[in-house]
Amino acid sequence: MLTRRKLGTSALLAALGFAARAETQTGESANVHEHGHDMSNMPASWHGDEQIVFLGYQGMTALDLIGPQYMLANLMGATVKVAAKSLDPIMTDTGITLVPDVTFEDAVKDPDVLCIPGGTLGTLDAMRDGATMEFVRQSGANAGYVTSVCTGTLLLGQAGLIDGYRVTSHWITRPMMEQFGAIPVNERVVVDRNRITGAGVTAGIDFGLMLLARMRDDDYAKGVQLLAEYDPQPPFDAGTPEKAPAHLTELLEGMFAVLGASVSESAAYR
Amino acid sequence: MLTRRKLGTSALLAALGFAARAETQTGESANVHEHGHDMSNMPASWHGDEQIVFLGYQGMTALDLIGPQYMLANLMGATVKVAAKSLDPIMTDTGITLVPDVTFEDAVKDPDVLCIPGGTLGTLDAMRDGATMEFVRQSGANAGYVTSVCTGTLLLGQAGLIDGYRVTSHWITRPMMEQFGAIPVNERVVVDRNRITGAGVTAGIDFGLMLLARMRDDDYAKGVQLLAEYDPQPPFDAGTPEKAPAHLTELLEGMFAVLGASVSESAAYR
């Protein structure tokens, strides 16, 4: 089977990361030439060595992770891993199966970035899982940036990592942040000291780009935005409870009517 | 390990799909009540039974698939599968490992939707792989909608499925569409008869929402947009070659200078 590195060097969407590996791995210098990747205009300051860890867990939402992971995987020189309780395949809530890269034991304990994706009952289960919460607590205590997307904030809250912080979350769970001592903010991405939280699902893409600019510079983030052709043109303007037709907001609120109670129950496991 | 169905019934992001299964699977009616999902306002017309197939291949770009897959997985009653040459884990170009659901042999041969994600050298390899191209040709010939995201159009082109069609593709590969007899269009999502193509990477999210509206109705798509909290706020406006700083566009063009030649070489394998 092809190795990650072999594919990494040939990916349009990991092109910047490829450039980095090409600069740092003599064995691949030939490939650079072969594939015609011209690094001559690449500032040395664009290369780093960050350790980035995403939490993986059963029932998580794939897009919560894959959106920002795409952006961070294009950080030249960075190492990006999905850490989970075991190396068992992770069944996500839309049916996509992901395989974690490392167990909690083998993951770096002081990552430059810790990112927690969301989910629903899978996230509630994770809130009650001792090993998972211990990993989030330890890694979060030592991480450079402590971040989440969507309902991932529930796990940051359960780990005591957002007490006293301004945070956002999926619009359904945003009001629930108060029980973790956090200050819910109705914004798509919220930065408070080294905590960076994204709103529901797709906010992870905007969050990822913002993080790239902080970890490199604006030009770097713009380059990855261009690589991702991120020029969003939603066919509708219904992406928030304020903008969506009231009957649709009420429908979704009804579908998750008891989620708040379930969150409080799980929070009691702290 | 938790099963897909068990998680599917509990996923915030598969909530609408959950509603569908709850309506149709008596065994889960209890869960509906238990989890407080109120279906009373759900139009019967929102439920379908579509078969949706995504192509999976080594070196593909995870976000090209996960973006639209999130949207289509929320089609109530639909079955969404990732079909690949084998069930071996797929190493994507950003280092995420995905596990396919079915082999080409076991996949439905006349899906309501066939969607081809992009990549770079992985996509070029797929263009030269007989089994993969035969699957794209057969499935594409019988599919209701023949679709692609990003450089996935290279595989549609190689399979002869876009000859005479207006298409888009990642901005880097868009001009290359002409050698497949297609008419490249500089738009984010292009619909020509039953061919629907998305531009680079993140365009798959806009494409997915547009497809939801066609397969159900506008309200349905808006509901999923709200579930995904898709209210994009990119920190920069550099998502197209026209909008990005010229030196960044030139940098990426330089990085992929020889891609065009590689595509022509692979196209010669037809």
Coordinates of C-alpha atoms in Angstrom, one line a residue:
Chain A
M1 CA 0.0 0.0 0.0
L2 CA 1.2 3.5 -0.7
T3 CA 2.7 5.2 2.3
R4 CA 1.5 8.5 3.7
R5 CA 4.7 10.2 2.8
K6 CA 4.7 8.9 -0.7
L7 CA 1.2 10.2 -1.3
G8 CA 1.9 13.3 0.7
T9 CA 4.6 14.3 -1.8
S10 CA 2.2 14.0 -4.6
A11 CA -0.9 15.8 -3.4
L12 CA -2.3 18.9 -4.9
L13 CA -4.0 19.7 -1.6
A14 CA -0.9 19.0 0.4
A15 CA 1.3 20.9 -2.0
L16 CA 2.6 23.4 0.5
G17 CA 3.3 20.6 2.9
F18 CA 5.0 18.7 0.1
A19 CA 7.2 21.8 -0.5
A20 CA 8.2 21.7 3.1
R21 CA 9.1 18.0 3.1
A22 CA 11.0 18.5 -0.2
E23 CA 13.1 21.2 1.4
T24 CA 13.8 19.1 4.5
Q25 CA 14.1 15.6 3.1
T26 CA 17.0 15.1 0.7
G27 CA 15.4 11.8 -0.5
E28 CA 12.6 13.7 -2.0
S29 CA 14.6 16.5 -3.6
A30 CA 14.4 14.5 -6.9
N31 CA 10.7 14.5 -6.7
V32 CA 10.5 18.2 -6.3
H33 CA 12.3 18.6 -9.6
E34 CA 10.5 15.7 -11.2
H35 CA 7.1 17.2 -10.3
G36 CA 8.2 20.7 -11.2
H37 CA 7.3 22.2 -7.8
D38 CA 9.2 25.5 -7.8
M39 CA 10.1 26.5 -4.2
S40 CA 12.2 29.5 -5.2
N41 CA 9.7 32.0 -4.0
M42 CA 8.9 30.3 -0.7
P43 CA 10.0 32.3 2.4
A44 CA 12.0 30.3 4.9
S45 CA 9.7 31.7 7.6
W46 CA 6.9 29.6 6.1
H47 CA 8.5 26.4 7.4
G48 CA 7.9 25.1 10.9
D49 CA 7.9 21.9 13.0
E50 CA 4.6 22.1 14.9
Q51 CA 3.0 19.0 16.4
I52 CA -0.8 19.1 15.8
V53 CA -3.2 16.6 17.4
F54 CA -6.9 16.1 16.6
L55 CA -9.0 14.0 19.0
G56 CA -10.7 11.1 17.3
Y57 CA -13.7 9.3 18.9
Q58 CA -16.6 7.0 17.9
G59 CA -19.6 9.0 16.6
M60 CA -17.6 12.2 16.0
T61 CA -18.4 14.3 12.9
A62 CA -16.0 13.7 10.1
L63 CA -16.3 17.2 8.6
D64 CA -15.6 18.9 12.0
L65 CA -12.1 17.3 11.7
I66 CA -11.5 17.2 8.0
G67 CA -12.2 20.9 7.4
P68 CA -9.5 22.3 9.7
Q69 CA -7.2 19.2 9.2
Y70 CA -7.0 20.1 5.5
M71 CA -5.8 23.6 6.4
L72 CA -3.3 22.4 9.1
A73 CA -2.0 19.6 7.0
N74 CA -0.7 22.3 4.6
L75 CA 1.5 23.9 7.3
M76 CA 4.9 23.2 6.0
G77 CA 6.9 21.1 8.4
A78 CA 4.1 20.4 10.8
T79 CA 3.1 16.9 11.9
V80 CA -0.6 16.3 12.1
K81 CA -2.1 13.2 13.9
V82 CA -5.5 11.9 14.9
A83 CA -5.2 10.5 18.4
A84 CA -7.8 8.1 19.7
K85 CA -8.4 5.7 22.6
S86 CA -7.4 2.8 20.4
L87 CA -6.4 2.3 16.7
D88 CA -9.8 0.8 16.0
P89 CA -11.5 2.4 13.0
I90 CA -13.8 5.3 14.0
M91 CA -17.3 5.2 12.7
T92 CA -18.3 8.9 12.3
D93 CA -21.9 10.1 12.5
T94 CA -22.4 10.4 8.8
G95 CA -21.1 6.9 8.2
I96 CA -17.6 7.7 7.1
T97 CA -14.9 5.4 8.7
L98 CA -11.7 7.1 9.7
V99 CA -8.6 5.3 11.1
P100 CA -6.7 7.1 13.9
D101 CA -2.9 7.6 13.6
V102 CA -1.9 7.1 17.2
T103 CA -3.3 6.0 20.6
F104 CA -3.6 8.5 23.5
E105 CA -0.5 6.8 25.0
D106 CA 1.6 7.4 21.8
A107 CA 0.4 10.9 21.1
V108 CA 2.6 13.9 21.9
K109 CA 1.5 15.3 25.3
D110 CA 2.2 18.9 24.6
P111 CA 1.0 19.6 21.1
D112 CA 1.3 23.1 19.5
V113 CA -2.4 22.6 18.6
L114 CA -5.0 20.4 20.2
C115 CA -8.3 20.3 18.2
I116 CA -11.5 18.6 19.4
P117 CA -14.2 17.9 16.8
G118 CA -17.9 17.6 17.7
G119 CA -20.6 15.0 17.3
T120 CA -23.8 14.3 19.3
L121 CA -24.4 11.2 21.3
G122 CA -20.8 10.2 20.4
T123 CA -19.7 13.4 22.1
L124 CA -21.9 12.7 25.1
D125 CA -20.3 9.3 25.4
A126 CA -16.9 10.8 25.2
M127 CA -17.8 13.2 28.0
R128 CA -18.4 10.1 30.2
D129 CA -15.2 8.3 29.0
G130 CA -12.4 8.5 31.6
A131 CA -9.5 7.8 29.3
T132 CA -10.8 10.2 26.6
M133 CA -11.4 13.0 29.1
E134 CA -8.0 12.4 30.8
F135 CA -6.3 12.8 27.4
V136 CA -8.2 16.0 26.7
R137 CA -7.3 17.4 30.1
Q138 CA -3.6 16.5 30.0
S139 CA -3.1 17.5 26.4
G140 CA -5.2 20.7 26.8
A141 CA -3.2 21.7 29.8
N142 CA 0.0 21.6 27.8
A143 CA -1.1 22.6 24.3
G144 CA -0.1 25.8 22.6
Y145 CA -3.6 26.3 21.2
V146 CA -6.6 24.6 22.8
T147 CA -9.2 24.5 20.1
S148 CA -12.6 22.9 19.1
V149 CA -15.1 22.8 16.3
C150 CA -18.9 22.5 16.7
T151 CA -19.9 20.5 19.8
G152 CA -16.3 19.7 20.6
T153 CA -16.5 22.5 23.1
L154 CA -18.6 20.1 25.3
L155 CA -15.4 18.1 25.7
L156 CA -13.3 21.2 26.4
G157 CA -15.9 22.2 29.0
Q158 CA -16.0 18.7 30.6
A159 CA -12.2 18.9 30.9
G160 CA -12.4 22.2 32.7
L161 CA -10.5 23.9 29.9
I162 CA -13.0 26.8 29.1
D163 CA -13.9 27.9 32.6
G164 CA -13.8 31.7 32.4
Y165 CA -13.2 31.8 28.6
R166 CA -15.3 33.3 25.9
V167 CA -16.3 30.5 23.5
T168 CA -18.5 29.6 20.6
S169 CA -20.0 26.2 19.7
H170 CA -22.7 24.8 17.4
W171 CA -25.7 27.1 17.7
I172 CA -27.7 24.3 19.3
T173 CA -25.1 23.8 22.1
R174 CA -23.8 27.3 22.5
P175 CA -26.2 28.2 25.4
M176 CA -25.0 25.1 27.2
M177 CA -21.5 26.5 27.6
E178 CA -22.5 28.4 30.7
Q179 CA -22.6 25.3 32.8
F180 CA -18.9 24.8 32.1
G181 CA -18.2 28.3 33.4
A182 CA -17.6 29.6 29.9
I183 CA -19.1 32.8 28.3
P184 CA -21.0 31.8 25.1
V185 CA -20.4 34.2 22.2
N186 CA -22.6 34.2 19.1
E187 CA -19.7 34.4 16.6
R188 CA -18.4 31.9 14.0
V189 CA -14.8 31.8 15.5
V190 CA -14.0 33.0 19.0
V191 CA -10.4 33.6 20.2
D192 CA -9.8 34.1 24.0
R193 CA -6.1 33.9 24.9
N194 CA -5.0 30.5 23.6
R195 CA -8.5 29.1 23.3
I196 CA -9.9 29.2 19.8
T197 CA -13.4 27.7 19.3
G198 CA -15.4 27.4 16.1
A199 CA -19.2 27.3 15.6
G200 CA -21.0 24.3 14.0
V201 CA -19.3 22.0 11.5
T202 CA -18.3 24.2 8.6
A203 CA -16.9 26.9 10.9
G204 CA -13.9 24.6 11.2
I205 CA -12.8 25.7 7.8
D206 CA -12.8 29.4 8.7
F207 CA -11.2 28.5 12.0
G208 CA -8.4 26.6 10.2
L209 CA -7.6 29.5 8.0
M210 CA -7.5 31.9 10.9
L211 CA -5.1 29.5 12.7
L212 CA -2.8 29.3 9.7
A213 CA -2.5 33.1 9.6
R214 CA -1.5 33.0 13.3
M215 CA 1.0 30.2 12.9
R216 CA 2.6 31.6 9.8
D217 CA 1.3 34.8 8.3
D218 CA -1.7 36.2 6.3
D219 CA 0.0 35.4 2.9
Y220 CA 0.4 31.8 3.9
A221 CA -3.2 31.5 4.9
K222 CA -4.3 33.2 1.6
G223 CA -2.1 30.7 -0.3
V224 CA -3.9 27.7 1.3
Q225 CA -7.3 29.4 0.8
L226 CA -6.4 29.6 -2.9
L227 CA -5.2 26.0 -2.9
A228 CA -8.6 25.0 -1.4
E229 CA -10.4 27.4 -3.8
Y230 CA -12.3 28.6 -0.7
D231 CA -14.5 31.2 -2.3
P232 CA -17.8 30.1 -0.7
Q233 CA -21.0 30.6 -2.6
P234 CA -23.8 28.9 -0.6
P235 CA -26.9 28.5 -2.8
F236 CA -29.0 29.7 0.2
D237 CA -28.5 32.1 3.1
A238 CA -29.8 29.9 5.9
G239 CA -26.7 29.0 7.9
T240 CA -27.6 30.5 11.2
P241 CA -30.8 30.4 13.4
E242 CA -31.1 34.2 12.7
K243 CA -31.0 33.7 8.9
A244 CA -32.9 30.4 8.4
P245 CA -36.7 30.3 8.0
A246 CA -38.1 30.2 11.6
H247 CA -40.0 26.9 10.9
L248 CA -36.7 25.2 10.0
T249 CA -34.9 26.5 13.1
E250 CA -37.8 25.3 15.2
L251 CA -37.8 21.9 13.5
L252 CA -34.1 21.4 14.4
E253 CA -34.6 22.7 17.9
G254 CA -37.4 20.2 18.3
M255 CA -35.2 17.4 17.0
F256 CA -32.6 18.1 19.7
A257 CA -35.1 19.2 22.4
V258 CA -33.6 16.8 25.0
L259 CA -30.0 17.3 24.1
G260 CA -29.5 19.9 26.8
A261 CA -30.7 17.5 29.5
S262 CA -28.3 14.8 28.2
V263 CA -25.4 17.3 28.3
S264 CA -26.2 18.2 31.9
E265 CA -26.4 14.4 32.8
S266 CA -23.0 13.8 31.2
A267 CA -21.5 17.0 32.7
A268 CA -22.5 15.5 36.1
Y269 CA -19.8 12.8 35.4
R270 CA -17.1 15.3 36.1
Chain B
M1 CA -17.5 -1.4 18.2
L2 CA -20.6 0.8 17.7
T3 CA -22.4 0.1 14.4
R4 CA -23.0 2.8 11.9
R5 CA -26.7 2.5 12.4
K6 CA -26.5 2.9 16.1
L7 CA -24.3 6.0 15.7
G8 CA -26.3 7.2 12.7
T9 CA -29.4 7.4 14.9
S10 CA -27.6 9.6 17.4
A11 CA -25.7 12.1 15.3
L12 CA -26.4 15.8 15.4
L13 CA -25.0 16.0 11.9
A14 CA -27.0 13.1 10.6
A15 CA -30.1 14.3 12.4
L16 CA -32.3 14.5 9.4
G17 CA -31.1 11.1 8.2
F18 CA -31.9 9.9 11.7
A19 CA -35.4 11.2 11.4
A20 CA -35.8 9.2 8.2
R21 CA -34.5 5.9 9.7
A22 CA -36.7 6.5 12.7
E23 CA -39.7 6.8 10.5
T24 CA -38.9 3.7 8.6
Q25 CA -37.4 1.4 11.2
T26 CA -39.8 0.5 14.0
G27 CA -36.9 -0.8 16.0
E28 CA -35.7 2.7 16.4
S29 CA -39.0 4.4 17.2
A30 CA -38.2 4.1 20.8
N31 CA -35.0 6.0 20.2
V32 CA -36.8 8.8 18.5
H33 CA -38.9 9.4 21.5
E34 CA -36.1 8.8 23.9
H35 CA -33.9 11.3 22.2
G36 CA -36.8 13.7 21.8
H37 CA -36.5 14.1 18.0
D38 CA -39.8 15.5 17.0
M39 CA -40.7 14.5 13.4
S40 CA -44.2 15.9 13.5
N41 CA -43.3 18.8 11.2
M42 CA -41.4 16.6 8.7
P43 CA -43.0 16.5 5.2
A44 CA -43.3 12.9 3.9
S45 CA -41.9 14.2 0.6
W46 CA -38.6 14.7 2.4
H47 CA -38.0 11.0 2.6
G48 CA -36.4 9.1 -0.3
D49 CA -34.4 5.9 -1.0
E50 CA -31.6 7.1 -3.2
Q51 CA -28.4 5.1 -3.7
I52 CA -25.4 7.5 -3.5
V53 CA -21.8 6.3 -4.4
F54 CA -18.6 8.2 -3.8
L55 CA -15.4 6.9 -5.5
G56 CA -12.6 6.2 -3.1
Y57 CA -8.9 5.9 -4.3
Q58 CA -5.4 6.2 -2.8
G59 CA -4.2 9.7 -2.7
M60 CA -7.6 11.3 -3.0
T61 CA -8.4 14.5 -1.1
A62 CA -10.5 13.7 2.0
L63 CA -12.2 17.1 2.1
D64 CA -13.3 16.7 -1.6
L65 CA -15.4 13.8 -0.4
I66 CA -16.3 14.6 3.2
G67 CA -17.8 18.0 2.3
P68 CA -20.6 16.8 -0.1
Q69 CA -20.8 13.5 1.8
Y70 CA -21.9 15.4 4.9
M71 CA -24.7 17.0 3.0
L72 CA -25.8 13.8 1.1
A73 CA -25.6 11.7 4.3
N74 CA -28.4 13.9 5.6
L75 CA -30.8 12.9 2.8
M76 CA -33.5 11.1 4.7
G77 CA -33.7 7.5 3.5
A78 CA -30.7 7.6 1.2
T79 CA -27.8 5.1 1.3
V80 CA -24.4 6.6 0.9
K81 CA -21.3 4.4 0.3
V82 CA -17.6 4.9 -0.6
A83 CA -16.7 2.4 -3.3
A84 CA -13.1 1.5 -3.9
K85 CA -10.9 -1.0 -5.8
S86 CA -10.5 -2.9 -2.5
L87 CA -11.4 -2.5 1.1
D88 CA -7.9 -1.5 2.0
P89 CA -7.7 1.7 4.0
I90 CA -7.3 4.8 1.7
M91 CA -4.4 7.1 2.5
T92 CA -5.6 10.6 1.5
D93 CA -3.3 13.3 0.4
T94 CA -3.5 15.2 3.7
G95 CA -2.6 12.1 5.7
I96 CA -6.2 11.2 6.8
T97 CA -7.0 7.4 6.5
L98 CA -10.5 6.5 5.3
V99 CA -11.9 3.0 5.0
P100 CA -14.2 2.3 2.0
D101 CA -17.6 0.8 2.5
V102 CA -17.8 -1.5 -0.6
T103 CA -15.6 -2.8 -3.5
F104 CA -16.4 -1.9 -7.1
E105 CA -17.9 -5.4 -7.5
D106 CA -20.3 -4.9 -4.6
A107 CA -21.3 -1.3 -5.3
V108 CA -24.6 -0.5 -6.9
K109 CA -24.0 -0.1 -10.6
D110 CA -26.7 2.5 -11.3
P111 CA -26.5 4.9 -8.4
D112 CA -28.8 8.0 -8.2
V113 CA -25.6 10.0 -7.6
L114 CA -22.0 9.1 -8.5
C115 CA -19.5 11.6 -7.0
I116 CA -15.8 11.6 -7.9
P117 CA -13.5 13.4 -5.5
G118 CA -10.1 14.9 -6.6
G119 CA -6.5 14.6 -5.7
T120 CA -3.2 15.1 -7.6
L121 CA -0.8 12.3 -8.4
G122 CA -3.3 9.9 -6.8
T123 CA -5.8 11.1 -9.4
L124 CA -3.3 10.7 -12.2
D125 CA -2.6 7.2 -11.0
A126 CA -6.4 6.5 -11.0
M127 CA -6.6 7.8 -14.6
R128 CA -4.2 5.0 -15.5
D129 CA -5.9 2.3 -13.4
G130 CA -8.1 0.0 -15.6
A131 CA -10.4 -1.2 -12.8
T132 CA -11.0 2.2 -11.4
M133 CA -11.7 3.8 -14.8
E134 CA -14.0 0.9 -15.8
F135 CA -16.0 1.4 -12.6
V136 CA -16.3 5.2 -13.3
R137 CA -17.3 4.5 -16.9
Q138 CA -20.0 1.9 -16.0
S139 CA -21.3 3.6 -12.9
G140 CA -21.3 7.0 -14.7
A141 CA -23.1 5.6 -17.7
N142 CA -26.0 4.5 -15.5
A143 CA -26.0 7.1 -12.7
G144 CA -28.8 9.7 -12.2
Y145 CA -26.3 12.5 -11.5
V146 CA -22.7 12.2 -12.6
T147 CA -20.7 14.5 -10.4
S148 CA -17.2 15.5 -9.3
V149 CA -15.4 17.8 -7.0
C150 CA -12.0 19.5 -7.7
T151 CA -9.7 17.4 -9.9
G152 CA -12.3 14.6 -9.9
T153 CA -13.3 15.9 -13.3
L154 CA -10.0 14.4 -14.7
L155 CA -11.5 11.0 -14.0
L156 CA -14.9 11.9 -15.5
G157 CA -13.0 13.2 -18.5
Q158 CA -10.8 10.0 -18.7
A159 CA -14.0 8.0 -18.7
G160 CA -15.4 10.0 -21.6
L161 CA -18.3 11.2 -19.4
I162 CA -17.9 15.0 -20.0
D163 CA -17.3 15.1 -23.7
G164 CA -19.5 18.0 -24.9
Y165 CA -20.5 19.1 -21.4
R166 CA -19.9 22.4 -19.7
V167 CA -17.8 21.6 -16.5
T168 CA -15.8 23.3 -13.8
S169 CA -12.7 21.8 -11.9
H170 CA -10.0 23.1 -9.6
W171 CA -8.8 26.4 -11.0
I172 CA -5.4 24.7 -11.7
T173 CA -6.9 21.9 -13.8
R174 CA -9.9 23.8 -15.3
P175 CA -8.1 24.7 -18.6
M176 CA -7.2 21.0 -19.0
M177 CA -10.8 20.0 -19.4
E178 CA -10.7 20.9 -23.1
Q179 CA -8.6 17.8 -24.0
F180 CA -11.5 15.7 -22.8
G181 CA -13.9 17.5 -25.1
A182 CA -15.5 19.4 -22.3
I183 CA -16.2 23.1 -22.1
P184 CA -14.4 24.6 -19.0
V185 CA -16.5 27.2 -17.2
N186 CA -15.0 29.5 -14.6
E187 CA -17.8 29.0 -12.0
R188 CA -17.9 27.3 -8.6
V189 CA -20.6 24.8 -9.5
V190 CA -21.6 24.0 -13.1
V191 CA -24.7 22.0 -14.0
D192 CA -25.1 20.7 -17.6
R193 CA -27.9 18.2 -18.0
N194 CA -27.2 15.5 -15.4
R195 CA -23.5 16.4 -15.0
I196 CA -22.8 18.6 -11.9
T197 CA -19.2 19.6 -11.3
G198 CA -17.7 21.5 -8.4
A199 CA -14.5 23.7 -8.4
G200 CA -11.6 23.1 -6.0
V201 CA -12.0 21.3 -2.7
T202 CA -14.3 23.5 -0.7
A203 CA -16.7 23.9 -3.7
G204 CA -18.0 20.4 -2.8
I205 CA -19.9 21.9 0.1
D206 CA -21.8 24.4 -2.1
F207 CA -22.3 21.6 -4.7
G208 CA -23.7 19.3 -2.0
L209 CA -26.2 21.8 -0.8
M210 CA -27.3 22.5 -4.4
L211 CA -27.8 18.8 -5.0
L212 CA -29.9 18.5 -1.8
A213 CA -32.2 21.2 -3.1
R214 CA -32.6 19.3 -6.4
M215 CA -33.2 15.9 -4.7
R216 CA -35.6 17.3 -2.2
D217 CA -36.5 21.0 -2.1
D218 CA -35.0 24.3 -1.1
D219 CA -36.3 24.1 2.5
Y220 CA -34.6 20.7 2.9
A221 CA -31.3 22.1 1.7
K222 CA -31.7 25.1 4.0
G223 CA -32.4 22.8 7.0
V224 CA -29.1 20.9 6.3
Q225 CA -27.3 24.2 5.8
L226 CA -28.5 25.3 9.3
L227 CA -27.5 21.9 10.7
A228 CA -24.0 22.5 9.3
E229 CA -24.1 26.1 10.5
Y230 CA -22.9 26.9 7.0
D231 CA -22.6 30.7 7.2
P232 CA -19.1 31.1 5.8
Q233 CA -16.9 33.9 7.0
P234 CA -13.4 33.4 5.4
P235 CA -10.9 35.6 7.2
F236 CA -9.5 36.5 3.8
D237 CA -10.8 37.0 0.3
A238 CA -8.2 35.0 -1.6
G239 CA -10.1 31.9 -2.8
T240 CA -9.7 32.4 -6.5
P241 CA -6.8 33.2 -8.8
E242 CA -8.7 36.5 -9.6
K243 CA -9.0 37.5 -5.9
A244 CA -5.7 36.2 -4.5
P245 CA -2.5 38.3 -4.5
A246 CA -0.8 37.7 -7.9
H247 CA 2.4 36.5 -6.3
L248 CA 0.5 33.7 -4.5
T249 CA -1.3 32.6 -7.6
E250 CA 2.0 32.6 -9.5
L251 CA 3.6 30.6 -6.6
L252 CA 0.9 27.8 -6.8
E253 CA 1.0 27.8 -10.6
G254 CA 4.8 27.3 -10.4
M255 CA 4.3 24.5 -7.9
F256 CA 2.1 22.7 -10.4
A257 CA 3.9 23.7 -13.6
V258 CA 4.2 20.2 -14.9
L259 CA 0.9 18.9 -13.8
G260 CA -0.6 19.7 -17.2
A261 CA 2.0 17.5 -19.0
S262 CA 1.3 14.7 -16.5
V263 CA -2.4 14.9 -17.2
S264 CA -1.8 14.7 -20.9
E265 CA 0.4 11.6 -20.4
S266 CA -2.3 9.9 -18.3
A267 CA -5.0 10.9 -20.7
A268 CA -3.0 9.1 -23.4
Y269 CA -3.8 5.9 -21.5
R270 CA -7.4 6.1 -22.7

